[in-house]
Short mmCIF file of C-alpha atoms in Angstrom, two decimals:
data_model
loop_
_atom_site.label_atom_id
_atom_site.label_comp_id
_atom_site.label_asym_id
_atom_site.label_seq_id
_atom_site.Cartn_x
_atom_site.Cartn_y
_atom_site.Cartn_z
CA UNK A 284 6.29 -22.45 -4.89
CA UNK A 285 7.98 -21.40 -8.10
CA UNK A 286 6.99 -19.82 -11.36
CA UNK A 287 8.79 -19.26 -14.66
CA UNK A 288 9.99 -15.88 -13.42
CA UNK A 289 11.78 -17.23 -10.34
CA UNK A 290 10.95 -18.16 -6.79
CA UNK A 291 7.55 -17.13 -5.47
CA UNK A 292 8.95 -15.98 -2.13
CA UNK A 293 12.29 -14.79 -3.46
CA UNK A 294 14.17 -17.24 -1.24
CA UNK A 295 13.49 -15.17 1.89
CA UNK A 296 11.90 -17.95 3.96
CA UNK A 297 13.99 -19.99 6.36
CA UNK A 298 13.15 -22.44 9.13
CA UNK A 299 13.28 -19.64 11.71
CA UNK A 300 10.87 -17.52 9.66
CA UNK A 301 8.00 -19.80 10.68
CA UNK A 302 8.38 -18.63 14.26
CA UNK A 303 6.97 -15.29 13.06
CA UNK A 304 3.76 -15.82 11.05
CA UNK A 305 3.70 -12.24 9.77
CA UNK A 306 7.07 -12.79 8.07
CA UNK A 307 5.71 -15.87 6.35
CA UNK A 308 2.59 -13.97 5.32
CA UNK A 309 4.66 -11.19 3.80
CA UNK A 310 6.66 -13.67 1.72
CA UNK A 311 3.64 -15.75 0.66
CA UNK A 312 1.00 -13.08 0.03
CA UNK A 313 3.28 -10.43 -1.47
CA UNK A 314 5.45 -12.50 -3.83
CA UNK A 315 8.35 -11.15 -5.80
CA UNK A 316 6.48 -10.90 -9.10
CA UNK A 317 4.15 -8.15 -7.80
CA UNK A 318 5.43 -4.79 -9.11
CA UNK A 319 6.46 -2.07 -6.68
CA UNK A 320 4.61 1.21 -6.34
CA UNK A 321 5.54 3.85 -8.87
CA UNK A 322 6.20 6.65 -6.38
CA UNK A 323 5.77 7.38 -2.65
CA UNK A 324 2.53 9.31 -3.18
CA UNK A 325 0.80 6.33 -4.81
CA UNK A 326 2.16 4.06 -2.09
CA UNK A 327 0.80 6.41 0.61
CA UNK A 328 -2.64 6.36 -1.04
CA UNK A 329 -2.51 2.57 -1.13
CA UNK A 330 -1.76 2.42 2.60
CA UNK A 331 -4.63 4.79 3.32
CA UNK A 332 -6.92 2.56 1.26
CA UNK A 333 -5.80 -0.48 3.26
CA UNK A 334 -6.51 1.27 6.57
CA UNK A 335 -9.93 2.35 5.37
CA UNK A 336 -10.65 -1.22 4.28
CA UNK A 337 -9.62 -2.52 7.71
CA UNK A 338 -12.01 -0.04 9.31
CA UNK A 339 -14.74 -1.30 7.03
CA UNK A 340 -14.06 -4.92 7.94
CA UNK A 341 -13.54 -4.67 11.71
CA UNK A 342 -13.64 -1.20 13.18
CA UNK A 343 -17.16 -0.10 12.26
CA UNK A 344 -18.70 -3.48 13.05
CA UNK A 345 -16.98 -3.70 16.45
CA UNK A 346 -18.10 -0.19 17.38
CA UNK A 347 -21.66 -0.78 16.27
CA UNK A 348 -21.96 -4.11 18.07
CA UNK A 349 -20.43 -2.66 21.23
CA UNK A 350 -17.67 -5.28 21.45
CA UNK A 351 -15.57 -7.79 19.58
CA UNK A 352 -17.13 -11.22 19.01
CA UNK A 353 -14.60 -13.84 17.90
CA UNK A 354 -17.20 -16.28 16.55
CA UNK A 355 -18.83 -13.49 14.58
CA UNK A 356 -15.46 -12.56 13.13
CA UNK A 357 -14.96 -16.14 11.93
CA UNK A 358 -18.35 -16.10 10.21
CA UNK A 359 -17.58 -12.77 8.59
CA UNK A 360 -14.21 -14.09 7.40
CA UNK A 361 -15.86 -17.09 5.76
CA UNK A 362 -18.45 -14.84 4.12
CA UNK A 363 -15.75 -12.46 2.88
CA UNK A 364 -13.86 -15.39 1.33
CA UNK A 365 -16.93 -16.47 -0.59
CA UNK A 366 -17.49 -12.90 -1.78
CA UNK A 367 -13.87 -12.59 -2.90
CA UNK A 368 -13.98 -15.94 -4.67
CA UNK A 369 -16.79 -14.74 -6.92
CA UNK A 370 -16.46 -10.99 -7.16
CA UNK A 371 -12.74 -10.80 -7.94
CA UNK A 372 -12.80 -13.05 -11.04
CA UNK A 373 -16.07 -11.43 -12.12
CA UNK A 374 -14.65 -7.90 -11.92
CA UNK A 375 -11.46 -8.88 -13.71
CA UNK A 376 -13.54 -10.69 -16.35
CA UNK A 377 -15.55 -7.52 -17.02
CA UNK A 378 -12.34 -5.55 -17.51
CA UNK A 379 -10.95 -8.23 -19.82
CA UNK A 380 -14.11 -7.96 -21.92
CA UNK A 381 -13.72 -4.18 -22.13
CA UNK A 382 -10.06 -4.44 -23.12
CA UNK A 383 -10.74 -7.14 -25.71
CA UNK A 384 -13.53 -5.12 -27.34
CA UNK A 385 -11.22 -2.14 -27.72
CA UNK A 386 -9.15 -4.20 -30.17
CA UNK A 387 -5.89 -2.90 -28.70
CA UNK A 388 -4.80 -6.26 -27.33
CA UNK A 389 -5.82 -9.82 -26.56
CA UNK A 390 -6.56 -11.77 -23.41
CA UNK A 391 -3.80 -14.22 -24.28
CA UNK A 392 -1.20 -11.51 -23.67
CA UNK A 393 -2.29 -11.36 -20.01
CA UNK A 394 -2.56 -15.10 -19.37
CA UNK A 395 0.57 -15.43 -17.22
CA UNK A 396 -0.16 -12.62 -14.70
CA UNK A 397 -3.82 -13.68 -14.58
CA UNK A 398 -2.91 -17.24 -13.62
CA UNK A 399 -0.52 -16.07 -10.92
CA UNK A 400 -3.14 -13.72 -9.46
CA UNK A 401 -5.68 -16.55 -9.43
CA UNK A 402 -3.21 -18.76 -7.56
CA UNK A 403 -2.71 -16.04 -4.95
CA UNK A 404 -6.48 -15.63 -4.57
CA UNK A 405 -7.04 -19.35 -4.05
CA UNK A 406 -4.11 -19.55 -1.64
CA UNK A 407 -5.51 -16.81 0.56
CA UNK A 408 -9.06 -18.15 0.52
CA UNK A 409 -7.81 -21.65 1.34
CA UNK A 410 -5.76 -20.30 4.26
CA UNK A 411 -8.67 -18.28 5.65
CA UNK A 412 -11.20 -21.13 5.37
CA UNK A 413 -8.66 -23.55 6.85
CA UNK A 414 -8.21 -21.26 9.85
CA UNK A 415 -11.96 -21.06 10.39
CA UNK A 416 -12.20 -24.87 10.20
CA UNK A 417 -9.39 -25.31 12.75
CA UNK A 418 -11.11 -23.11 15.32
CA UNK A 419 -14.47 -24.78 14.77
CA UNK A 420 -13.06 -28.32 15.04
CA UNK A 421 -10.91 -27.57 18.07
CA UNK A 422 -13.85 -27.43 20.45
CA UNK A 423 -15.13 -30.89 19.48
CA UNK A 424 -11.91 -32.67 20.48
CA UNK A 425 -10.50 -33.55 23.87
CA UNK A 426 -8.31 -31.34 26.02
CA UNK A 427 -5.07 -32.33 24.29
CA UNK A 428 -6.58 -32.00 20.85
CA UNK A 429 -8.12 -28.65 21.72
CA UNK A 430 -4.78 -27.39 23.02
CA UNK A 431 -2.97 -28.51 19.88
CA UNK A 432 -5.61 -27.03 17.59
CA UNK A 433 -5.54 -23.79 19.58
CA UNK A 434 -1.80 -23.37 19.06
CA UNK A 435 -2.07 -24.11 15.34
CA UNK A 436 -5.17 -21.94 15.07
CA UNK A 437 -3.45 -18.97 16.71
CA UNK A 438 -0.51 -19.25 14.33
CA UNK A 439 -2.87 -19.49 11.37
CA UNK A 440 -4.94 -16.60 12.69
CA UNK A 441 -1.94 -14.26 12.82
CA UNK A 442 -0.82 -15.59 9.43
CA UNK A 443 -4.19 -14.86 7.78
CA UNK A 444 -4.58 -11.42 9.41
CA UNK A 445 -1.10 -10.40 8.23
CA UNK A 446 -1.90 -11.89 4.82
CA UNK A 447 -5.15 -9.92 4.65
CA UNK A 448 -3.17 -6.74 5.20
CA UNK A 449 -0.87 -7.64 2.30
CA UNK A 450 -3.74 -8.73 0.08
CA UNK A 451 -5.62 -5.49 0.73
CA UNK A 452 -2.65 -3.58 -0.65
CA UNK A 453 -1.94 -5.58 -3.79
CA UNK A 454 -5.34 -7.29 -4.23
CA UNK A 455 -3.95 -10.67 -5.23
CA UNK A 456 -1.19 -9.21 -7.36
CA UNK A 457 -3.59 -7.81 -9.95
CA UNK A 458 -1.25 -4.83 -10.40
CA UNK A 459 0.86 -7.22 -12.48
CA UNK A 460 -2.09 -7.33 -14.90
CA UNK A 461 -3.06 -3.65 -14.72
CA UNK A 462 -2.09 -1.12 -12.07
CA UNK A 463 -5.64 0.21 -11.99
CA UNK A 464 -7.16 -3.12 -10.92
CA UNK A 465 -6.25 -3.01 -7.17
CA UNK A 466 -8.14 0.25 -6.43
CA UNK A 467 -11.04 -0.93 -8.59
CA UNK A 468 -11.31 -4.26 -6.76
CA UNK A 469 -11.05 -2.53 -3.38
CA UNK A 470 -13.97 -0.28 -4.30
CA UNK A 471 -16.16 -3.09 -5.61
CA UNK A 472 -15.46 -5.35 -2.62
CA UNK A 473 -16.24 -2.77 0.06
CA UNK A 474 -19.49 -1.79 -1.64
CA UNK A 475 -20.60 -5.40 -1.97
CA UNK A 476 -19.99 -5.94 1.73
CA UNK A 477 -22.06 -2.88 2.64
CA UNK A 478 -24.97 -3.05 0.19
CA UNK A 479 -26.55 -6.27 1.61
CA UNK A 480 -27.01 -4.59 5.00
CA UNK A 481 -28.74 -1.66 3.31
CA UNK A 482 -30.98 -3.91 1.20
CA UNK A 483 -32.01 -6.12 4.12
CA UNK A 484 -32.36 -3.16 6.48
CA UNK A 485 -29.89 -4.69 8.95
CA UNK A 486 -28.66 -1.47 10.56
CA UNK A 487 -27.35 -3.28 13.65
CA UNK A 488 -29.84 -1.68 15.99
CA UNK A 489 -29.04 1.89 14.99
CA UNK A 490 -31.43 4.43 13.61
CA UNK A 491 -31.81 4.99 9.90
CA UNK A 492 -29.48 7.96 9.69
CA UNK A 493 -26.74 6.56 11.95
CA UNK A 494 -26.99 3.13 10.37
CA UNK A 495 -26.54 4.52 6.87
CA UNK A 496 -23.62 6.68 8.01
CA UNK A 497 -21.77 3.81 9.69
CA UNK A 498 -22.45 1.30 6.93
CA UNK A 499 -21.61 3.60 4.01
CA UNK A 500 -18.84 5.58 5.67
CA UNK A 501 -16.11 3.03 5.00
CA UNK A 502 -16.97 2.19 1.35
CA UNK A 503 -17.34 5.88 0.51
CA UNK A 504 -13.91 6.54 2.04
CA UNK A 505 -12.33 3.63 0.17
CA UNK A 506 -13.94 4.78 -3.08
CA UNK A 507 -12.65 8.34 -2.68
CA UNK A 508 -9.10 7.15 -2.02
CA UNK A 509 -9.27 4.67 -4.92
CA UNK A 510 -10.45 7.40 -7.32
CA UNK A 511 -7.63 9.64 -6.16
CA UNK A 512 -5.17 6.81 -6.69
CA UNK A 513 -6.41 6.08 -10.21
CA UNK A 514 -6.41 9.79 -11.03
CA UNK A 515 -2.79 10.02 -9.89
CA UNK A 516 -1.86 7.06 -12.09
CA UNK A 517 -3.60 8.62 -15.08
CA UNK A 518 -2.23 12.15 -14.73
CA UNK A 519 1.36 11.27 -13.87
CA UNK A 520 1.97 8.03 -15.75
CA UNK A 521 -0.74 7.86 -18.42
CA UNK A 522 -2.23 4.67 -16.93
CA UNK A 523 -5.98 4.61 -17.64
CA UNK A 524 -8.21 1.81 -16.39
CA UNK A 525 -10.06 1.46 -19.69
CA UNK A 526 -6.88 1.03 -21.75
CA UNK A 527 -5.54 -2.43 -22.49
CA UNK A 528 -2.27 -3.03 -20.57
CA UNK A 529 -0.46 -3.68 -23.86
CA UNK A 530 -1.15 -0.09 -24.98
CA UNK A 531 0.02 1.60 -21.78
CA UNK A 532 3.32 3.50 -21.80
CA UNK A 533 6.23 1.80 -20.07
CA UNK A 534 6.26 2.71 -16.42
CA UNK A 535 9.49 4.09 -15.00
CA UNK A 536 11.50 1.87 -12.72
CA UNK A 537 11.41 3.18 -9.14
CA UNK A 538 14.79 4.73 -8.31
CA UNK A 539 16.70 2.80 -5.65
CA UNK A 540 17.43 4.66 -2.42
CA UNK A 541 20.90 6.16 -2.07
CA UNK A 542 23.49 4.00 -0.30
CA UNK A 543 23.78 4.63 3.43
CA UNK A 544 27.36 5.87 3.14
CA UNK A 545 26.49 8.67 0.71
CA UNK A 546 26.45 12.01 2.61
CA UNK A 547 23.30 14.08 2.17
CA UNK A 548 21.97 11.67 -0.43
CA UNK A 549 24.79 12.51 -2.90
CA UNK A 550 25.64 9.59 -5.15
CA UNK A 551 28.90 9.88 -7.14
CA UNK A 552 28.64 9.28 -10.91
CA UNK A 553 29.15 5.75 -12.17
CA UNK A 554 32.78 4.92 -12.79
CA UNK A 555 34.08 7.99 -10.99
CA UNK A 556 36.04 8.43 -7.80
CA UNK A 557 33.76 9.76 -5.05
CA UNK A 558 36.71 11.51 -3.46
CA UNK A 559 37.82 13.40 -6.60
CA UNK A 560 35.64 16.31 -7.76
CA UNK A 561 34.22 15.93 -11.23
CA UNK A 562 35.57 19.34 -12.23
CA UNK A 563 39.15 18.11 -11.95
CA UNK A 564 41.80 17.79 -9.29
CA UNK A 565 42.67 21.24 -7.90
CA UNK A 566 46.01 19.87 -6.70
CA UNK A 567 47.00 18.29 -10.00
CA UNK A 568 48.43 19.83 -13.17
CA UNK A 569 46.22 22.31 -14.93
CA UNK A 570 46.26 24.13 -18.21
CA UNK A 571 47.77 27.15 -16.52
CA UNK A 572 50.62 25.19 -15.03
CA UNK A 573 51.81 24.68 -11.51
CA UNK A 574 52.41 28.04 -9.80
CA UNK A 575 55.15 26.38 -7.75
CA UNK A 576 56.87 24.63 -10.66
CA UNK A 577 58.78 25.84 -13.70
CA UNK A 578 56.80 27.90 -16.14
CA UNK A 579 57.33 29.41 -19.55
CA UNK A 580 58.24 32.73 -17.95
CA UNK A 581 61.09 31.25 -15.99
CA UNK A 582 61.78 30.96 -12.30
CA UNK A 583 61.87 34.41 -10.67
CA UNK A 584 64.35 33.05 -8.13
CA UNK A 585 66.71 31.42 -10.67
CA UNK A 586 69.41 32.95 -12.86
CA UNK A 587 68.25 35.55 -15.32
CA UNK A 588 69.81 36.97 -18.47
CA UNK A 589 70.79 40.15 -16.61
CA UNK A 590 72.64 38.18 -13.99
CA UNK A 591 72.16 37.99 -10.27
CA UNK A 592 72.32 41.48 -8.76
CA UNK A 593 73.35 40.00 -5.41
CA UNK A 594 76.25 37.84 -6.71
CA UNK A 595 79.88 39.17 -6.39
CA UNK A 596 81.26 40.77 -9.53
CA UNK A 597 84.47 42.55 -10.72
CA UNK A 598 85.42 45.72 -8.77
CA UNK A 599 84.86 49.08 -10.44
CA UNK A 600 88.67 49.57 -10.97
CA UNK A 601 91.73 47.31 -10.94
CA UNK A 602 95.00 49.34 -10.20
CA UNK A 603 98.30 47.53 -10.75
CA UNK A 604 100.15 46.42 -7.64
CA UNK A 605 102.53 49.18 -6.40
CA UNK A 606 105.47 46.84 -5.80
CA UNK A 607 105.37 44.96 -9.04
CA UNK A 608 106.73 47.35 -11.69
CA UNK A 609 106.24 46.06 -15.11
CA UNK A 610 109.13 46.03 -17.57
CA UNK A 611 108.44 48.29 -20.52
CA UNK A 612 108.31 46.69 -23.84
CA UNK A 613 111.16 47.49 -26.26
CA UNK A 614 114.61 49.06 -25.57
CA UNK A 615 114.90 51.43 -22.68
CA UNK A 616 116.83 54.67 -22.48
CA UNK A 617 119.92 52.83 -21.32
CA UNK A 618 119.83 50.15 -23.91
CA UNK A 619 118.28 46.71 -23.74
#
């Protein structure tokens, strides 16, 4: 699977990757064109929203029913796929209408990320419905066919569950359209899965109060986390859900983590030597000169204008030798 912006999976899949379905799900359902989280706090809120959504889908129902029913889970998965197939495009369509009416941008500017998100939605729904069909058809075949379908169905089951975890975080890559769409879609989806039980009065055998608490607990939690996430995006990055993506300020690129060899997270400046301080080399020449080299004041241990006081010099007096009388100049008293 490719797109004009490069490989869908980023070239991370190999033949051995298919031995681990969760690795394949990560590459397929979180493609390279989905933008990364802006900061760790937003990413932590997104993970909390995913956990709350998982509780809404499985945890509450399993606790209320008193056990885990595999056939019931398959039926719920098929129902959730149908809900996603209709509610996701409908919600995005409402937001497109709001953005178009603002006059700040057009729908055509968002065509490419919208098409990619739609492909991801259809890919996930097709995988989930295919897994349900495999498990349902496996029982109608013979022993060999049932065994083969069971192996394929287990691989697909792990693949879809891991994909659902990825999809719950990025919500079909709609962050590439607008970063406020994933929390919005998470809120709308969880409420639509809970409201039918309230309307029909299907409280799963619980009383009115306990039934309402267990049914509404998860969507209320997801909504609170989603509102906190959108508020963080608005206050820190100026990303408002009602603003057309073309009018939003450019989001900062997440800083890469420091290299593992950098001590204490210190990264040397680009183009510099990590082993030479930026203030200069303390062992190199400086403006004040080398204290151990020649200076303008001269070497205190070299010759000076006054001479070396410890070098030998002329004696204080120089008497003539006693046995070397000198001949007087000129004629003597006895003639010359």
